Structure formats: structure tokens, C-alpha cells
Coordinates of C-alpha atoms and ligand atoms in Angstrom, one line a residue:
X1 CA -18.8 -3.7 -0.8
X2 CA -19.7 -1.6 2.1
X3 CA -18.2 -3.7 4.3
X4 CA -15.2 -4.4 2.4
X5 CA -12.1 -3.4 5.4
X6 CA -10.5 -0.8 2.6
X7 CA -13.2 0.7 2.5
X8 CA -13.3 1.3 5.7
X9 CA -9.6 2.4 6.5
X10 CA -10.7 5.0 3.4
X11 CA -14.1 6.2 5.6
X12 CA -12.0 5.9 8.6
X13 CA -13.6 3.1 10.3
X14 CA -10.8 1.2 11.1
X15 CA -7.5 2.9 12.2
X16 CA -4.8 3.6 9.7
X17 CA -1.4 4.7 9.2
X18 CA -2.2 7.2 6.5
X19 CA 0.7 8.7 4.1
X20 CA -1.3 10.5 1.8
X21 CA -4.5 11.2 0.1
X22 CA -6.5 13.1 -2.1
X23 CA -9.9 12.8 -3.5
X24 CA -9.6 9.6 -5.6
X25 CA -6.8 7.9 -3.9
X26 CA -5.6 6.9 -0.5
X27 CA -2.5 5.6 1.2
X28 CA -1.6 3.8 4.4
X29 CA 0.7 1.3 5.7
X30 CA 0.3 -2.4 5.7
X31 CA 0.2 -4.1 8.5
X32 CA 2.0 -6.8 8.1
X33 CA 5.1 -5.0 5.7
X34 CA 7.5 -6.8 3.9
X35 CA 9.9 -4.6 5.1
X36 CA 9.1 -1.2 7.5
X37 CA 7.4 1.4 4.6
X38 CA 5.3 -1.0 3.0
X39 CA 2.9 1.5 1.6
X40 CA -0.7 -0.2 0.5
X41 CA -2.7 2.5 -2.2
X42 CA -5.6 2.1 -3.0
X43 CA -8.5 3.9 -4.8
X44 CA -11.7 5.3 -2.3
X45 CA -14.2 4.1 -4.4
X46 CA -14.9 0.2 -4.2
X47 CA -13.5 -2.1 -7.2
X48 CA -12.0 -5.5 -6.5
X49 CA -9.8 -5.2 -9.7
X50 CA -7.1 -2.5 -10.2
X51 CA -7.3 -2.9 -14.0
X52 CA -11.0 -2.0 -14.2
X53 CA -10.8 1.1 -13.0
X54 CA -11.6 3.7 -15.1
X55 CA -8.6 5.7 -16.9
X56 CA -9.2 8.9 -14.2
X57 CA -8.9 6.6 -11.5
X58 CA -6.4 4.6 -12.5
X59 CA -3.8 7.2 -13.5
X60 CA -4.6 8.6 -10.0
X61 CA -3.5 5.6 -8.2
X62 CA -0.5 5.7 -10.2
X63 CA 0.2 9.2 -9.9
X64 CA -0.2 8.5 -5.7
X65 CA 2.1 5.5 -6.0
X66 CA 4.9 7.6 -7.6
X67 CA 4.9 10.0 -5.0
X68 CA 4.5 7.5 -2.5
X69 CA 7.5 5.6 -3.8
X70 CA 9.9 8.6 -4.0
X71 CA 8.7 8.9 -0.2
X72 CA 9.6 5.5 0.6
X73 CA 12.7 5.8 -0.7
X74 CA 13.8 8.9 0.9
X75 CA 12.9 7.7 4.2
X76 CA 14.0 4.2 4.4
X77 CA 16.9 4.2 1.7
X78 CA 16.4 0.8 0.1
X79 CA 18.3 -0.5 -2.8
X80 CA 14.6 -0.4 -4.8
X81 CA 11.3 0.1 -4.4
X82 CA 9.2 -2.5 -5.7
X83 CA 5.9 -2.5 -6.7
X84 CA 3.1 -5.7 -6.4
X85 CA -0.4 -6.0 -8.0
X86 CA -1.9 -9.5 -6.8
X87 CA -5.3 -8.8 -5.1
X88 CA -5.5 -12.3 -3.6
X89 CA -5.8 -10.9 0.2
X90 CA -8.3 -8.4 0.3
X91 CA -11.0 -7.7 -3.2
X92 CA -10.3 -4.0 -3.3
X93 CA -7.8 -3.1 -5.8
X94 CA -4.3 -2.0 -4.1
X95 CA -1.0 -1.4 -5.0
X96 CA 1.9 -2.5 -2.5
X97 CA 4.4 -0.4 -2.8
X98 CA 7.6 -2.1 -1.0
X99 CA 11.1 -0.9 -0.3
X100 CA 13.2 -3.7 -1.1
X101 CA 16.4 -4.3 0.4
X102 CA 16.7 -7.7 -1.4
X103 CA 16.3 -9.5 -4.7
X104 CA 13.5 -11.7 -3.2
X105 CA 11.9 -9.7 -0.4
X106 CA 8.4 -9.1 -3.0
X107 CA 8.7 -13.2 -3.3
X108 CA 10.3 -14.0 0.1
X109 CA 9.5 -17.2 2.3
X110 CA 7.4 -14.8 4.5
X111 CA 5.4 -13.0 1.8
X112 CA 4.2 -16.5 -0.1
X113 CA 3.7 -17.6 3.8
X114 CA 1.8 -15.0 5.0
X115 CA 4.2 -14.6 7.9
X116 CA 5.3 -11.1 7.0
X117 CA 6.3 -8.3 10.1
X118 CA 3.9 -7.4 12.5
X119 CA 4.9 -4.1 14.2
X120 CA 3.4 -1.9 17.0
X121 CA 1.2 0.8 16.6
X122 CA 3.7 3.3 17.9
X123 CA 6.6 1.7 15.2
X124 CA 3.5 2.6 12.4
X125 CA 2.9 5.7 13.8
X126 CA 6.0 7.3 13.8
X127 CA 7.4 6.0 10.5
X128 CA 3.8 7.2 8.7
X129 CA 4.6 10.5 10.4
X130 CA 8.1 10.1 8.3
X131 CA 7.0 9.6 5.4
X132 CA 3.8 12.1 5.4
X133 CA 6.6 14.6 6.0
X134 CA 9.5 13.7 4.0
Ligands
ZN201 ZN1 -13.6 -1.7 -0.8

């Protein structure tokens, strides 16, 4: 649980690309996106499954992923924003939040193959600082 890497992007153990948080939620970039402004949010406390959260903490995650979604869409203007709730990657419950720019981009070739886009540190950096202001 400890040791789980969510929760330590949430304790700040591991560097992130932070959009937002508060006191029950937090949000950062993924990694690898889909598309550039794939927001991951997650909850700070440790639970591998979204739908056991309690209510508190579930509306919270929601509530973060709305306003990370109208952020997303401000700043990278895609046709939707999409919203995936698998959990087979990493046991701490997350919401993707993905701009999509195409019908299949949440089931793309590259997201079921785990060959999504890997940008710099500097790309991250200055599209978090985007959408943290926007
Ligand atoms: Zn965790």
C-alpha cells in the first residue's frame, strides 16, 4: 500500500506533473498519454478500486475530474474529452481523463499495446503549467 507508486506521486516521492489538488484528490499527467493532456486523478488515500470508495471520496474524484476535463479541453481543444476507468496498470484507483481527437484514440492500437507517447520532462512541464493555469 505504502509502496504503491500513486501513492507516492500523491506524497511526492516520485516527480509529477501536477494539475491540481486538494485534500482528498490529486491530479497529474500520465506518462505515457494517449494524446498530450492525458490527465490521471486519483484519490490520496490508497484503494485499488475506484468504486469502493466511500461516497465523500468518490464524488471528490469526480468533482476534480470535471474540472480537470473543462481544463483539458480549453487547453488542447479536442473534439472530446474522454473518460477511462480500467485499473489494470497500476491497483490505485484512477481516472484517465483523455482529450480525444479520434473515435478510437481511448481503444487505439497503442493504448491496448501499451505503446502510448512518451514525452520529455520539459513537454510535461510546460503543458502541466497550461493547464494548472487555464
Ligand atoms: Zn496507492
Amino acid at each position: 500500500m505504502g509502496d504503491c507508486i500513486f501513492c507516492r506521486v500523491v506524497r511526492g516521492e516520485v516527480p509529477a506533473h501536477v494539475i491540481f489538488e486538494d485534500q482528498t484528490t490529486f491530479a497529474f499527467l500520465d506518462r505515457h498519454p494517449i494524446n498530450p493532456g492525458h490527465v490521471l486523478v486519483v484519490p490520496k488515500r490508497h484503494e485499488p478500486d475506484l468504486f469502493q470508495l466511500n461516497e465523500e471520496e468518490y464524488l471528490a474524484v469526480m468533482r476534480t475530474v470535471r474540472a480537470v476535463s473543462a481544463s483539458v479541453l480549453r487547453t488542447t481543444a479536442p473534439k472530446r474529452v474522454g473518460l477511462l476507468v480500467a485499473g489494470w496498470d497500476v491497483l490505485h484507483a484512477h481516472v484517465h481523463v483523455v482529450p480525444m481527437h479520434d473515435y478510437h484514440d481511448l481503444t487505439s492500437r497503442q493504448t491496448l499495446e501499451g505503446t502510448r507517447g512518451n514525452p520529455s520532462d520539459a513537454e510535461l512541464d510546460g503543458l502541466a503549467a497550461r493547464l494548472r493555469s487555464d
